[in-house]
C-alpha cells in the first residue's frame, strides 16, 4: 500500500472518530437497538472510498490543466465520469 493510501485511510478514520455516534438502545420490547444505525466500519469504508474517488478526480483536473484532451464521453470530462461512476457529488 502506498503512503497516499495510508494517509487517506487515516483521514477517513479521523473523520469517523469525530462524527461517529454509537447505536441507540431500543425502547421496543424484543429489540436491542434502534433501526437506522450505521456502524463505524461502514462509515469508515464509505468515507475512505469517497476520499479515493476525490483523489482520482483531482488527478483528472491536474491532467486537464496540461491539455484539453481529457474529454472522454458525451462531452464529459474524466473527472465527471469518475464522479458519476462512483456517485460522488462535489
JSON list of C-alpha atoms in Angstrom, two decimals:
[
{"chain": "A", "resi": 1, "resn": "UNK", "atom": "CA", "xyz": [0.00, 0.00, 0.00]},
{"chain": "A", "resi": 2, "resn": "UNK", "atom": "CA", "xyz": [1.47, 3.35, -0.91]},
{"chain": "A", "resi": 3, "resn": "UNK", "atom": "CA", "xyz": [1.82, 6.23, 1.53]},
{"chain": "A", "resi": 4, "resn": "UNK", "atom": "CA", "xyz": [-1.02, 8.26, -0.01]},
{"chain": "A", "resi": 5, "resn": "UNK", "atom": "CA", "xyz": [-3.47, 5.38, 0.57]},
{"chain": "A", "resi": 6, "resn": "UNK", "atom": "CA", "xyz": [-2.35, 5.21, 4.21]},
{"chain": "A", "resi": 7, "resn": "UNK", "atom": "CA", "xyz": [-2.90, 8.97, 4.54]},
{"chain": "A", "resi": 8, "resn": "UNK", "atom": "CA", "xyz": [-6.41, 8.68, 3.08]},
{"chain": "A", "resi": 9, "resn": "UNK", "atom": "CA", "xyz": [-7.20, 5.80, 5.44]},
{"chain": "A", "resi": 10, "resn": "UNK", "atom": "CA", "xyz": [-6.05, 7.91, 8.39]},
{"chain": "A", "resi": 11, "resn": "UNK", "atom": "CA", "xyz": [-8.20, 10.83, 7.21]},
{"chain": "A", "resi": 12, "resn": "UNK", "atom": "CA", "xyz": [-11.21, 8.54, 6.93]},
{"chain": "A", "resi": 13, "resn": "UNK", "atom": "CA", "xyz": [-10.58, 7.12, 10.40]},
{"chain": "A", "resi": 14, "resn": "UNK", "atom": "CA", "xyz": [-10.15, 10.58, 11.92]},
{"chain": "A", "resi": 15, "resn": "UNK", "atom": "CA", "xyz": [-13.36, 11.77, 10.26]},
{"chain": "A", "resi": 16, "resn": "UNK", "atom": "CA", "xyz": [-15.40, 8.83, 11.56]},
{"chain": "A", "resi": 17, "resn": "UNK", "atom": "CA", "xyz": [-13.90, 9.10, 15.04]},
{"chain": "A", "resi": 18, "resn": "UNK", "atom": "CA", "xyz": [-15.01, 12.75, 15.16]},
{"chain": "A", "resi": 19, "resn": "UNK", "atom": "CA", "xyz": [-18.53, 12.18, 13.80]},
{"chain": "A", "resi": 20, "resn": "UNK", "atom": "CA", "xyz": [-19.49, 8.67, 14.93]},
{"chain": "A", "resi": 21, "resn": "UNK", "atom": "CA", "xyz": [-22.32, 8.17, 17.38]},
{"chain": "A", "resi": 22, "resn": "UNK", "atom": "CA", "xyz": [-22.93, 4.74, 18.80]},
{"chain": "A", "resi": 23, "resn": "UNK", "atom": "CA", "xyz": [-26.13, 2.75, 18.44]},
{"chain": "A", "resi": 24, "resn": "UNK", "atom": "CA", "xyz": [-29.17, 3.76, 20.48]},
{"chain": "A", "resi": 25, "resn": "UNK", "atom": "CA", "xyz": [-30.86, 1.22, 22.74]},
{"chain": "A", "resi": 26, "resn": "UNK", "atom": "CA", "xyz": [-34.39, 0.42, 21.65]},
{"chain": "A", "resi": 27, "resn": "UNK", "atom": "CA", "xyz": [-37.38, 1.03, 23.89]},
{"chain": "A", "resi": 28, "resn": "UNK", "atom": "CA", "xyz": [-39.36, -1.52, 21.87]},
{"chain": "A", "resi": 29, "resn": "UNK", "atom": "CA", "xyz": [-39.74, -4.84, 23.66]},
{"chain": "A", "resi": 30, "resn": "UNK", "atom": "CA", "xyz": [-37.72, -7.58, 21.98]},
{"chain": "A", "resi": 31, "resn": "UNK", "atom": "CA", "xyz": [-35.45, -5.12, 20.14]},
{"chain": "A", "resi": 32, "resn": "UNK", "atom": "CA", "xyz": [-31.96, -4.34, 21.35]},
{"chain": "A", "resi": 33, "resn": "UNK", "atom": "CA", "xyz": [-31.02, -1.41, 19.08]},
{"chain": "A", "resi": 34, "resn": "UNK", "atom": "CA", "xyz": [-32.97, 1.21, 17.15]},
{"chain": "A", "resi": 35, "resn": "UNK", "atom": "CA", "xyz": [-33.04, 0.88, 13.36]},
{"chain": "A", "resi": 36, "resn": "UNK", "atom": "CA", "xyz": [-31.05, 3.18, 11.10]},
{"chain": "A", "resi": 37, "resn": "UNK", "atom": "CA", "xyz": [-27.71, 2.99, 12.88]},
{"chain": "A", "resi": 38, "resn": "UNK", "atom": "CA", "xyz": [-24.68, 2.88, 10.60]},
{"chain": "A", "resi": 39, "resn": "UNK", "atom": "CA", "xyz": [-21.69, 1.13, 12.13]},
{"chain": "A", "resi": 40, "resn": "UNK", "atom": "CA", "xyz": [-18.24, 2.64, 12.49]},
{"chain": "A", "resi": 41, "resn": "UNK", "atom": "CA", "xyz": [-16.70, 0.34, 9.87]},
{"chain": "A", "resi": 42, "resn": "UNK", "atom": "CA", "xyz": [-19.43, 1.10, 7.34]},
{"chain": "A", "resi": 43, "resn": "UNK", "atom": "CA", "xyz": [-18.92, 4.83, 7.84]},
{"chain": "A", "resi": 44, "resn": "UNK", "atom": "CA", "xyz": [-15.15, 4.38, 7.56]},
{"chain": "A", "resi": 45, "resn": "UNK", "atom": "CA", "xyz": [-15.46, 2.38, 4.32]},
{"chain": "A", "resi": 46, "resn": "UNK", "atom": "CA", "xyz": [-17.78, 4.95, 2.76]},
{"chain": "A", "resi": 47, "resn": "UNK", "atom": "CA", "xyz": [-15.55, 7.89, 3.70]},
{"chain": "A", "resi": 48, "resn": "UNK", "atom": "CA", "xyz": [-12.38, 6.08, 2.59]},
{"chain": "A", "resi": 49, "resn": "UNK", "atom": "CA", "xyz": [-13.93, 5.29, -0.80]},
{"chain": "A", "resi": 50, "resn": "UNK", "atom": "CA", "xyz": [-15.11, 8.89, -1.17]},
{"chain": "A", "resi": 51, "resn": "UNK", "atom": "CA", "xyz": [-11.61, 10.21, -0.46]},
{"chain": "A", "resi": 52, "resn": "UNK", "atom": "CA", "xyz": [-10.09, 7.85, -3.05]},
{"chain": "A", "resi": 53, "resn": "UNK", "atom": "CA", "xyz": [-12.59, 8.93, -5.71]},
{"chain": "A", "resi": 54, "resn": "UNK", "atom": "CA", "xyz": [-11.93, 12.60, -4.93]},
{"chain": "A", "resi": 55, "resn": "UNK", "atom": "CA", "xyz": [-8.21, 11.90, -5.32]},
{"chain": "A", "resi": 56, "resn": "UNK", "atom": "CA", "xyz": [-8.90, 10.40, -8.78]},
{"chain": "A", "resi": 57, "resn": "UNK", "atom": "CA", "xyz": [-10.95, 13.46, -9.71]},
{"chain": "A", "resi": 58, "resn": "UNK", "atom": "CA", "xyz": [-8.11, 15.74, -8.59]},
{"chain": "A", "resi": 59, "resn": "UNK", "atom": "CA", "xyz": [-5.71, 13.81, -10.82]},
{"chain": "A", "resi": 60, "resn": "UNK", "atom": "CA", "xyz": [-8.03, 14.31, -13.79]},
{"chain": "A", "resi": 61, "resn": "UNK", "atom": "CA", "xyz": [-8.27, 18.03, -13.10]},
{"chain": "A", "resi": 62, "resn": "UNK", "atom": "CA", "xyz": [-4.49, 18.28, -12.93]},
{"chain": "A", "resi": 63, "resn": "UNK", "atom": "CA", "xyz": [-4.18, 16.48, -16.26]},
{"chain": "A", "resi": 64, "resn": "UNK", "atom": "CA", "xyz": [-6.75, 18.85, -17.73]},
{"chain": "A", "resi": 65, "resn": "UNK", "atom": "CA", "xyz": [-4.56, 21.82, -16.90]},
{"chain": "A", "resi": 66, "resn": "UNK", "atom": "CA", "xyz": [-1.98, 20.50, -19.34]},
{"chain": "A", "resi": 67, "resn": "UNK", "atom": "CA", "xyz": [-4.36, 19.50, -22.13]},
{"chain": "A", "resi": 68, "resn": "UNK", "atom": "CA", "xyz": [-7.98, 19.63, -23.18]},
{"chain": "A", "resi": 69, "resn": "UNK", "atom": "CA", "xyz": [-7.89, 16.07, -24.50]},
{"chain": "A", "resi": 70, "resn": "UNK", "atom": "CA", "xyz": [-9.38, 14.71, -21.29]},
{"chain": "A", "resi": 71, "resn": "UNK", "atom": "CA", "xyz": [-12.97, 14.86, -22.64]},
{"chain": "A", "resi": 72, "resn": "UNK", "atom": "CA", "xyz": [-13.94, 11.19, -22.75]},
{"chain": "A", "resi": 73, "resn": "UNK", "atom": "CA", "xyz": [-17.66, 10.63, -23.34]},
{"chain": "A", "resi": 74, "resn": "UNK", "atom": "CA", "xyz": [-20.64, 12.78, -24.38]},
{"chain": "A", "resi": 75, "resn": "UNK", "atom": "CA", "xyz": [-18.66, 15.90, -23.55]},
{"chain": "A", "resi": 76, "resn": "UNK", "atom": "CA", "xyz": [-18.00, 14.76, -20.00]},
{"chain": "A", "resi": 77, "resn": "UNK", "atom": "CA", "xyz": [-14.54, 15.12, -18.57]},
{"chain": "A", "resi": 78, "resn": "UNK", "atom": "CA", "xyz": [-12.54, 12.37, -16.96]},
{"chain": "A", "resi": 79, "resn": "UNK", "atom": "CA", "xyz": [-13.38, 13.79, -13.54]},
{"chain": "A", "resi": 80, "resn": "UNK", "atom": "CA", "xyz": [-17.12, 13.96, -14.28]},
{"chain": "A", "resi": 81, "resn": "UNK", "atom": "CA", "xyz": [-17.13, 10.36, -15.48]},
{"chain": "A", "resi": 82, "resn": "UNK", "atom": "CA", "xyz": [-15.39, 9.17, -12.31]},
{"chain": "A", "resi": 83, "resn": "UNK", "atom": "CA", "xyz": [-17.81, 11.09, -10.09]},
{"chain": "A", "resi": 84, "resn": "UNK", "atom": "CA", "xyz": [-20.84, 9.71, -11.98]},
{"chain": "A", "resi": 85, "resn": "UNK", "atom": "CA", "xyz": [-19.49, 6.18, -11.91]},
{"chain": "A", "resi": 86, "resn": "UNK", "atom": "CA", "xyz": [-18.96, 6.23, -8.14]},
{"chain": "A", "resi": 87, "resn": "UNK", "atom": "CA", "xyz": [-21.87, 8.51, -7.21]},
{"chain": "A", "resi": 88, "resn": "UNK", "atom": "CA", "xyz": [-19.70, 11.16, -5.58]},
{"chain": "A", "resi": 89, "resn": "UNK", "atom": "CA", "xyz": [-21.14, 14.67, -5.54]},
{"chain": "A", "resi": 90, "resn": "UNK", "atom": "CA", "xyz": [-18.93, 17.69, -5.03]}
]
